[in-house]
């Protein structure tokens, strides 16, 4: 699965596009006092305000759309008993984040640690792309190329980010070390073309089997998706948090 969009980080990315001279954080983002008793309420407002504003992107500031979200390539190496498979997915697009609802946000941040959680639900997420896969089950081999389309309904998920404040020169920055997400999915339907290039009927049978057993397959593939999300989440977060001082993003006013 493609990575879900990091709304709060995309909002902050707008700031980076205007990095000539002093950054006016308040122009683009509702900042929150990390020491305030109302910090979670402030964070919730900041994320909600930014979602619809940036879903279509901000071309004049160089901010890409977050709906659809585009990932150039995803690679998966899968092994489970007699099953061995390698898959490369390209031109992956994720649709549906503009309809996501943010329910809560929780920030725990001090001089030694940084932890942010954002609770979301999405009524529908669609993932499309091209794929090439090679695999085998015992002596039976498969070599497939085609397109895929996966539709998920009623997703419930939380973004969890952990990091550590680090002193760099005269300023302190937060270095994000992990990004975690494990979506619960209400329903899932998937279709892939070309699974068996010379046998369309067998391809449809494979799709039918996948849809009948999607919960099992989802659990099997989730760790691979989470590894992908973690890499992207950490990379995107650090592009922002390692450039904007901690006290500008989350000032301590008390």
PDB file of C-alpha atoms in Angstrom:
ATOM      1  CA  UNK A   1       0.000   0.000   0.000  1.00  0.00           C
ATOM      2  CA  UNK A   2       1.030   3.438  -0.715  1.00  0.00           C
ATOM      3  CA  UNK A   3       1.971   5.748   2.030  1.00  0.00           C
ATOM      4  CA  UNK A   4      -0.696   7.884   3.448  1.00  0.00           C
ATOM      5  CA  UNK A   5      -0.133  11.664   3.204  1.00  0.00           C
ATOM      6  CA  UNK A   6       1.464  13.447   6.133  1.00  0.00           C
ATOM      7  CA  UNK A   7      -0.878  16.427   6.323  1.00  0.00           C
ATOM      8  CA  UNK A   8       0.954  18.293   9.026  1.00  0.00           C
ATOM      9  CA  UNK A   9       4.313  17.906   7.301  1.00  0.00           C
ATOM     10  CA  UNK A  10       2.976  19.088   3.962  1.00  0.00           C
ATOM     11  CA  UNK A  11       1.672  22.202   5.671  1.00  0.00           C
ATOM     12  CA  UNK A  12       5.133  22.807   7.055  1.00  0.00           C
ATOM     13  CA  UNK A  13       6.648  22.191   3.632  1.00  0.00           C
ATOM     14  CA  UNK A  14       4.954  25.365   2.448  1.00  0.00           C
ATOM     15  CA  UNK A  15       7.159  27.229   4.868  1.00  0.00           C
ATOM     16  CA  UNK A  16      10.311  25.761   3.366  1.00  0.00           C
ATOM     17  CA  UNK A  17       9.401  27.084  -0.067  1.00  0.00           C
ATOM     18  CA  UNK A  18       9.657  30.605   1.286  1.00  0.00           C
ATOM     19  CA  UNK A  19      13.019  30.211   2.972  1.00  0.00           C
ATOM     20  CA  UNK A  20      14.567  33.403   1.619  1.00  0.00           C
ATOM     21  CA  UNK A  21      15.172  35.438   4.741  1.00  0.00           C
ATOM     22  CA  UNK A  22      13.295  34.859   7.971  1.00  0.00           C
ATOM     23  CA  UNK A  23      10.482  32.332   7.788  1.00  0.00           C
ATOM     24  CA  UNK A  24       7.082  33.691   8.757  1.00  0.00           C
ATOM     25  CA  UNK A  25       5.698  30.508  10.299  1.00  0.00           C
ATOM     26  CA  UNK A  26       2.385  32.061  11.302  1.00  0.00           C
ATOM     27  CA  UNK A  27       1.628  32.973   7.681  1.00  0.00           C
ATOM     28  CA  UNK A  28       1.229  29.322   6.746  1.00  0.00           C
ATOM     29  CA  UNK A  29       0.656  27.374   9.942  1.00  0.00           C
ATOM     30  CA  UNK A  30      -1.133  27.668  13.218  1.00  0.00           C
ATOM     31  CA  UNK A  31       1.705  27.204  15.707  1.00  0.00           C
ATOM     32  CA  UNK A  32       1.105  25.610  19.084  1.00  0.00           C
ATOM     33  CA  UNK A  33       2.741  26.196  22.449  1.00  0.00           C
ATOM     34  CA  UNK A  34       4.072  22.774  23.415  1.00  0.00           C
ATOM     35  CA  UNK A  35       3.865  23.649  27.114  1.00  0.00           C
ATOM     36  CA  UNK A  36       0.227  24.766  27.016  1.00  0.00           C
ATOM     37  CA  UNK A  37      -2.485  22.614  28.637  1.00  0.00           C
ATOM     38  CA  UNK A  38      -4.494  23.176  25.429  1.00  0.00           C
ATOM     39  CA  UNK A  39      -1.723  22.036  23.071  1.00  0.00           C
ATOM     40  CA  UNK A  40      -3.735  19.063  21.776  1.00  0.00           C
ATOM     41  CA  UNK A  41      -6.719  21.234  20.915  1.00  0.00           C
ATOM     42  CA  UNK A  42      -4.389  23.630  19.113  1.00  0.00           C
ATOM     43  CA  UNK A  43      -2.764  20.795  17.166  1.00  0.00           C
ATOM     44  CA  UNK A  44      -6.151  19.484  16.085  1.00  0.00           C
ATOM     45  CA  UNK A  45      -7.119  22.902  14.729  1.00  0.00           C
ATOM     46  CA  UNK A  46      -3.775  23.240  12.917  1.00  0.00           C
ATOM     47  CA  UNK A  47      -4.154  19.912  11.113  1.00  0.00           C
ATOM     48  CA  UNK A  48      -7.838  20.375  10.254  1.00  0.00           C
ATOM     49  CA  UNK A  49      -7.223  23.880   8.891  1.00  0.00           C
ATOM     50  CA  UNK A  50      -4.401  22.716   6.668  1.00  0.00           C
ATOM     51  CA  UNK A  51      -5.959  19.607   5.120  1.00  0.00           C
ATOM     52  CA  UNK A  52      -8.422  21.100   2.635  1.00  0.00           C
ATOM     53  CA  UNK A  53      -6.120  24.029   1.898  1.00  0.00           C
ATOM     54  CA  UNK A  54      -3.375  21.761   0.590  1.00  0.00           C
ATOM     55  CA  UNK A  55      -5.219  18.801  -0.940  1.00  0.00           C
ATOM     56  CA  UNK A  56      -4.857  20.300  -4.420  1.00  0.00           C
ATOM     57  CA  UNK A  57      -1.324  21.504  -3.776  1.00  0.00           C
ATOM     58  CA  UNK A  58       0.072  25.025  -3.907  1.00  0.00           C
ATOM     59  CA  UNK A  59       1.916  25.305  -7.264  1.00  0.00           C
ATOM     60  CA  UNK A  60       3.197  28.824  -6.660  1.00  0.00           C
ATOM     61  CA  UNK A  61       4.970  27.566  -3.553  1.00  0.00           C
ATOM     62  CA  UNK A  62       6.094  24.265  -5.043  1.00  0.00           C
ATOM     63  CA  UNK A  63       3.820  22.136  -2.870  1.00  0.00           C
ATOM     64  CA  UNK A  64       2.560  19.019  -4.724  1.00  0.00           C
ATOM     65  CA  UNK A  65      -1.009  17.738  -4.369  1.00  0.00           C
ATOM     66  CA  UNK A  66      -1.684  15.372  -1.496  1.00  0.00           C
ATOM     67  CA  UNK A  67      -4.784  14.040  -3.252  1.00  0.00           C
ATOM     68  CA  UNK A  68      -3.819  12.255  -5.357  1.00  0.00           C
ATOM     69  CA  UNK A  69      -0.515  11.398  -3.753  1.00  0.00           C
ATOM     70  CA  UNK A  70       2.100  10.021  -6.157  1.00  0.00           C
ATOM     71  CA  UNK A  71       4.919   7.589  -5.439  1.00  0.00           C
ATOM     72  CA  UNK A  72       7.343   6.703  -8.220  1.00  0.00           C
ATOM     73  CA  UNK A  73       8.171   3.168  -7.140  1.00  0.00           C
ATOM     74  CA  UNK A  74       7.579   0.579  -4.412  1.00  0.00           C
ATOM     75  CA  UNK A  75       9.513  -2.684  -4.156  1.00  0.00           C
ATOM     76  CA  UNK A  76       8.373  -5.731  -2.187  1.00  0.00           C
ATOM     77  CA  UNK A  77      10.267  -8.977  -1.529  1.00  0.00           C
ATOM     78  CA  UNK A  78       7.923 -11.565   0.006  1.00  0.00           C
ATOM     79  CA  UNK A  79       8.794 -14.950   1.488  1.00  0.00           C
ATOM     80  CA  UNK A  80       6.460 -17.299   3.339  1.00  0.00           C
ATOM     81  CA  UNK A  81       7.222 -21.009   3.457  1.00  0.00           C
ATOM     82  CA  UNK A  82       7.021 -22.284  -0.140  1.00  0.00           C
ATOM     83  CA  UNK A  83       5.918 -18.917  -1.546  1.00  0.00           C
ATOM     84  CA  UNK A  84       8.606 -16.535  -2.811  1.00  0.00           C
ATOM     85  CA  UNK A  85       7.705 -13.364  -4.710  1.00  0.00           C
ATOM     86  CA  UNK A  86       9.206 -10.075  -5.846  1.00  0.00           C
ATOM     87  CA  UNK A  87       7.086  -7.164  -6.984  1.00  0.00           C
ATOM     88  CA  UNK A  88       7.829  -3.691  -8.298  1.00  0.00           C
ATOM     89  CA  UNK A  89       4.994  -1.153  -8.387  1.00  0.00           C
ATOM     90  CA  UNK A  90       5.419   2.068 -10.354  1.00  0.00           C
ATOM     91  CA  UNK A  91       3.379   5.244 -10.896  1.00  0.00           C
ATOM     92  CA  UNK A  92       1.422   4.577  -7.737  1.00  0.00           C
ATOM     93  CA  UNK A  93      -1.372   7.048  -6.999  1.00  0.00           C
ATOM     94  CA  UNK A  94      -3.414   7.301  -3.806  1.00  0.00           C
ATOM     95  CA  UNK A  95      -6.805   9.032  -3.956  1.00  0.00           C
ATOM     96  CA  UNK A  96      -9.167   9.988  -1.150  1.00  0.00           C
ATOM     97  CA  UNK A  97      -7.243  11.963   1.457  1.00  0.00           C
ATOM     98  CA  UNK A  98      -9.310  15.095   0.844  1.00  0.00           C
ATOM     99  CA  UNK A  99     -12.239  13.267   2.425  1.00  0.00           C
ATOM    100  CA  UNK A 100     -10.277  12.192   5.500  1.00  0.00           C
ATOM    101  CA  UNK A 101     -11.549  13.375   8.865  1.00  0.00           C
ATOM    102  CA  UNK A 102      -9.136  14.297  11.632  1.00  0.00           C
ATOM    103  CA  UNK A 103     -10.569  13.338  15.004  1.00  0.00           C
ATOM    104  CA  UNK A 104      -7.800  14.099  17.459  1.00  0.00           C
ATOM    105  CA  UNK A 105      -4.181  15.138  17.809  1.00  0.00           C
ATOM    106  CA  UNK A 106      -1.835  14.596  20.738  1.00  0.00           C
ATOM    107  CA  UNK A 107       1.568  16.172  21.225  1.00  0.00           C
ATOM    108  CA  UNK A 108       4.084  15.299  23.922  1.00  0.00           C
ATOM    109  CA  UNK A 109       7.158  17.425  23.469  1.00  0.00           C
ATOM    110  CA  UNK A 110       9.854  18.669  25.809  1.00  0.00           C
ATOM    111  CA  UNK A 111      13.613  19.170  25.799  1.00  0.00           C
ATOM    112  CA  UNK A 112      14.349  15.435  25.544  1.00  0.00           C
ATOM    113  CA  UNK A 113      11.671  13.866  23.345  1.00  0.00           C
ATOM    114  CA  UNK A 114       9.043  14.517  20.688  1.00  0.00           C
ATOM    115  CA  UNK A 115       5.932  12.389  20.138  1.00  0.00           C
ATOM    116  CA  UNK A 116       3.007  13.306  17.881  1.00  0.00           C
ATOM    117  CA  UNK A 117      -0.152  11.305  17.182  1.00  0.00           C
ATOM    118  CA  UNK A 118      -2.969  12.186  14.766  1.00  0.00           C
ATOM    119  CA  UNK A 119      -6.170  10.119  14.610  1.00  0.00           C
ATOM    120  CA  UNK A 120      -7.942   9.934  11.237  1.00  0.00           C
ATOM    121  CA  UNK A 121     -10.684   8.109   9.377  1.00  0.00           C
ATOM    122  CA  UNK A 122     -11.160   7.872   5.616  1.00  0.00           C
ATOM    123  CA  UNK A 123     -14.417   6.697   4.024  1.00  0.00           C
ATOM    124  CA  UNK A 124     -12.635   5.572   0.857  1.00  0.00           C
ATOM    125  CA  UNK A 125      -9.059   5.272  -0.379  1.00  0.00           C
ATOM    126  CA  UNK A 126      -8.209   4.158  -3.920  1.00  0.00           C
ATOM    127  CA  UNK A 127      -4.718   3.035  -4.932  1.00  0.00           C
ATOM    128  CA  UNK A 128      -3.769   2.522  -8.598  1.00  0.00           C
ATOM    129  CA  UNK A 129      -0.553   1.774 -10.429  1.00  0.00           C
ATOM    130  CA  UNK A 130       1.487  -0.477 -12.684  1.00  0.00           C
ATOM    131  CA  UNK A 131       3.218  -3.599 -11.448  1.00  0.00           C
ATOM    132  CA  UNK A 132       5.621  -6.347 -12.415  1.00  0.00           C
ATOM    133  CA  UNK A 133       5.871  -9.449 -10.291  1.00  0.00           C
ATOM    134  CA  UNK A 134       7.832 -12.675 -10.289  1.00  0.00           C
ATOM    135  CA  UNK A 135       7.214 -15.539  -7.919  1.00  0.00           C
ATOM    136  CA  UNK A 136       6.987 -19.227  -7.336  1.00  0.00           C
ATOM    137  CA  UNK A 137       5.023 -21.680  -5.249  1.00  0.00           C
ATOM    138  CA  UNK A 138       7.097 -24.847  -4.948  1.00  0.00           C
ATOM    139  CA  UNK A 139       7.932 -25.622  -8.605  1.00  0.00           C
ATOM    140  CA  UNK A 140       5.177 -23.418 -10.099  1.00  0.00           C
ATOM    141  CA  UNK A 141       6.430 -20.054 -11.396  1.00  0.00           C
ATOM    142  CA  UNK A 142       4.567 -16.833 -12.192  1.00  0.00           C
ATOM    143  CA  UNK A 143       5.808 -13.854 -14.217  1.00  0.00           C
ATOM    144  CA  UNK A 144       3.192 -11.105 -14.406  1.00  0.00           C
ATOM    145  CA  UNK A 145       2.948  -7.517 -15.632  1.00  0.00           C
ATOM    146  CA  UNK A 146      -0.112  -5.282 -15.580  1.00  0.00           C
ATOM    147  CA  UNK A 147      -2.102  -2.649 -13.739  1.00  0.00           C
ATOM    148  CA  UNK A 148      -3.713  -2.821 -10.324  1.00  0.00           C
ATOM    149  CA  UNK A 149      -6.570  -1.006  -8.626  1.00  0.00           C
ATOM    150  CA  UNK A 150      -7.319  -1.392  -4.921  1.00  0.00           C
ATOM    151  CA  UNK A 151     -10.270   0.269  -3.184  1.00  0.00           C
ATOM    152  CA  UNK A 152     -10.543   0.391   0.602  1.00  0.00           C
ATOM    153  CA  UNK A 153     -13.526   1.572   2.629  1.00  0.00           C
ATOM    154  CA  UNK A 154     -13.930   2.760   6.216  1.00  0.00           C
ATOM    155  CA  UNK A 155     -10.300   3.159   7.235  1.00  0.00           C
ATOM    156  CA  UNK A 156      -9.359   4.017  10.816  1.00  0.00           C
ATOM    157  CA  UNK A 157      -5.737   4.913  11.480  1.00  0.00           C
ATOM    158  CA  UNK A 158      -3.309   6.917  13.592  1.00  0.00           C
ATOM    159  CA  UNK A 159      -0.066   8.555  12.533  1.00  0.00           C
ATOM    160  CA  UNK A 160       2.592   8.199  15.241  1.00  0.00           C
ATOM    161  CA  UNK A 161       5.882  10.063  15.031  1.00  0.00           C
ATOM    162  CA  UNK A 162       8.767   9.857  17.461  1.00  0.00           C
ATOM    163  CA  UNK A 163      11.852  11.999  17.523  1.00  0.00           C
ATOM    164  CA  UNK A 164      14.479  13.668  19.653  1.00  0.00           C
ATOM    165  CA  UNK A 165      15.485  17.325  19.948  1.00  0.00           C
ATOM    166  CA  UNK A 166      19.101  17.883  18.884  1.00  0.00           C
ATOM    167  CA  UNK A 167      21.298  20.927  19.317  1.00  0.00           C
ATOM    168  CA  UNK A 168      22.815  22.151  16.031  1.00  0.00           C
ATOM    169  CA  UNK A 169      24.770  25.341  16.295  1.00  0.00           C
ATOM    170  CA  UNK A 170      22.722  27.952  18.096  1.00  0.00           C
ATOM    171  CA  UNK A 171      19.378  26.256  17.420  1.00  0.00           C
ATOM    172  CA  UNK A 172      17.620  23.058  18.431  1.00  0.00           C
ATOM    173  CA  UNK A 173      15.927  20.852  15.829  1.00  0.00           C
ATOM    174  CA  UNK A 174      13.833  17.709  16.122  1.00  0.00           C
ATOM    175  CA  UNK A 175      15.175  14.615  14.379  1.00  0.00           C
ATOM    176  CA  UNK A 176      12.345  12.192  13.624  1.00  0.00           C
ATOM    177  CA  UNK A 177      13.414   8.573  14.079  1.00  0.00           C
ATOM    178  CA  UNK A 178      10.213   6.639  13.364  1.00  0.00           C
ATOM    179  CA  UNK A 179       6.814   6.925  11.701  1.00  0.00           C
ATOM    180  CA  UNK A 180       4.166   4.299  12.466  1.00  0.00           C
ATOM    181  CA  UNK A 181       0.735   3.630  10.998  1.00  0.00           C
ATOM    182  CA  UNK A 182      -1.473   0.525  11.033  1.00  0.00           C
ATOM    183  CA  UNK A 183      -4.819   1.197   9.314  1.00  0.00           C
ATOM    184  CA  UNK A 184      -7.874  -0.872  10.164  1.00  0.00           C
ATOM    185  CA  UNK A 185      -9.869  -1.429   6.961  1.00  0.00           C
ATOM    186  CA  UNK A 186     -13.603  -2.116   6.821  1.00  0.00           C
ATOM    187  CA  UNK A 187     -13.744  -3.493   3.269  1.00  0.00           C
ATOM    188  CA  UNK A 188     -11.225  -4.013   0.482  1.00  0.00           C
ATOM    189  CA  UNK A 189     -11.598  -4.876  -3.192  1.00  0.00           C
ATOM    190  CA  UNK A 190      -8.670  -5.316  -5.555  1.00  0.00           C
ATOM    191  CA  UNK A 191      -8.153  -6.142  -9.210  1.00  0.00           C
ATOM    192  CA  UNK A 192      -4.933  -6.780 -11.126  1.00  0.00           C
ATOM    193  CA  UNK A 193      -4.574  -7.427 -14.837  1.00  0.00           C
ATOM    194  CA  UNK A 194      -2.058  -9.769 -16.416  1.00  0.00           C
ATOM    195  CA  UNK A 195      -1.543 -12.138 -13.495  1.00  0.00           C
ATOM    196  CA  UNK A 196      -1.644 -15.020 -15.961  1.00  0.00           C
ATOM    197  CA  UNK A 197      -1.007 -13.317 -19.333  1.00  0.00           C
ATOM    198  CA  UNK A 198      -2.099 -16.295 -21.428  1.00  0.00           C
ATOM    199  CA  UNK A 199      -5.145 -17.184 -19.356  1.00  0.00           C
ATOM    200  CA  UNK A 200      -7.630 -14.347 -18.599  1.00  0.00           C
ATOM    201  CA  UNK A 201     -10.005 -16.768 -16.877  1.00  0.00           C
ATOM    202  CA  UNK A 202      -7.299 -17.828 -14.437  1.00  0.00           C
ATOM    203  CA  UNK A 203      -6.434 -14.173 -13.835  1.00  0.00           C
ATOM    204  CA  UNK A 204     -10.044 -13.458 -12.847  1.00  0.00           C
ATOM    205  CA  UNK A 205     -10.050 -16.542 -10.628  1.00  0.00           C
ATOM    206  CA  UNK A 206      -6.947 -15.230  -8.864  1.00  0.00           C
ATOM    207  CA  UNK A 207      -8.621 -11.837  -8.359  1.00  0.00           C
ATOM    208  CA  UNK A 208     -11.730 -13.517  -6.983  1.00  0.00           C
ATOM    209  CA  UNK A 209      -9.625 -15.550  -4.560  1.00  0.00           C
ATOM    210  CA  UNK A 210      -7.796 -12.418  -3.404  1.00  0.00           C
ATOM    211  CA  UNK A 211     -11.050 -10.564  -2.742  1.00  0.00           C
ATOM    212  CA  UNK A 212     -12.582 -13.471  -0.860  1.00  0.00           C
ATOM    213  CA  UNK A 213      -9.516 -13.685   1.359  1.00  0.00           C
ATOM    214  CA  UNK A 214      -8.491 -10.037   1.473  1.00  0.00           C
ATOM    215  CA  UNK A 215      -8.207  -9.863   5.265  1.00  0.00           C
ATOM    216  CA  UNK A 216      -5.588 -12.612   5.320  1.00  0.00           C
ATOM    217  CA  UNK A 217      -3.690 -11.056   2.428  1.00  0.00           C
ATOM    218  CA  UNK A 218      -3.885  -7.609   4.020  1.00  0.00           C
ATOM    219  CA  UNK A 219      -2.343  -8.918   7.236  1.00  0.00           C
ATOM    220  CA  UNK A 220       0.414 -10.615   5.239  1.00  0.00           C
ATOM    221  CA  UNK A 221       1.297  -7.483   3.264  1.00  0.00           C
ATOM    222  CA  UNK A 222       0.884  -4.954   6.085  1.00  0.00           C
ATOM    223  CA  UNK A 223       4.460  -5.251   7.452  1.00  0.00           C
ATOM    224  CA  UNK A 224       5.859  -4.471   3.994  1.00  0.00           C
ATOM    225  CA  UNK A 225       3.569  -1.467   3.662  1.00  0.00           C
ATOM    226  CA  UNK A 226       4.525  -0.252   7.131  1.00  0.00           C
ATOM    227  CA  UNK A 227       8.226  -0.436   6.272  1.00  0.00           C
ATOM    228  CA  UNK A 228       7.539   1.732   3.222  1.00  0.00           C
ATOM    229  CA  UNK A 229       5.490   4.226   5.228  1.00  0.00           C
ATOM    230  CA  UNK A 230       8.205   4.454   7.884  1.00  0.00           C
ATOM    231  CA  UNK A 231      10.915   5.306   5.342  1.00  0.00           C
ATOM    232  CA  UNK A 232       8.790   7.950   3.657  1.00  0.00           C
ATOM    233  CA  UNK A 233       7.455   9.395   6.900  1.00  0.00           C
ATOM    234  CA  UNK A 234      10.896   9.752   8.471  1.00  0.00           C
ATOM    235  CA  UNK A 235      12.420  11.193   5.298  1.00  0.00           C
ATOM    236  CA  UNK A 236       9.677  13.776   4.733  1.00  0.00           C
ATOM    237  CA  UNK A 237       9.516  14.736   8.393  1.00  0.00           C
ATOM    238  CA  UNK A 238      13.247  15.303   8.717  1.00  0.00           C
ATOM    239  CA  UNK A 239      13.344  17.482   5.605  1.00  0.00           C
ATOM    240  CA  UNK A 240      11.155  19.831   7.605  1.00  0.00           C
ATOM    241  CA  UNK A 241      12.031  19.341  11.251  1.00  0.00           C
ATOM    242  CA  UNK A 242      15.780  19.487  10.616  1.00  0.00           C
ATOM    243  CA  UNK A 243      15.441  22.829   8.805  1.00  0.00           C
ATOM    244  CA  UNK A 244      13.033  24.749  11.033  1.00  0.00           C
ATOM    245  CA  UNK A 245      14.061  25.297  14.668  1.00  0.00           C
ATOM    246  CA  UNK A 246      12.042  23.471  17.300  1.00  0.00           C
ATOM    247  CA  UNK A 247      11.056  26.673  19.098  1.00  0.00           C
ATOM    248  CA  UNK A 248       9.585  28.140  15.909  1.00  0.00           C
ATOM    249  CA  UNK A 249       7.432  25.116  15.145  1.00  0.00           C
ATOM    250  CA  UNK A 250       6.367  24.391  18.710  1.00  0.00           C
ATOM    251  CA  UNK A 251       7.402  27.324  20.900  1.00  0.00           C
ATOM    252  CA  UNK A 252       7.593  26.936  24.674  1.00  0.00           C
ATOM    253  CA  UNK A 253       6.036  30.127  26.005  1.00  0.00           C
ATOM    254  CA  UNK A 254       5.709  29.214  29.657  1.00  0.00           C
TER     255      UNK A 254
END
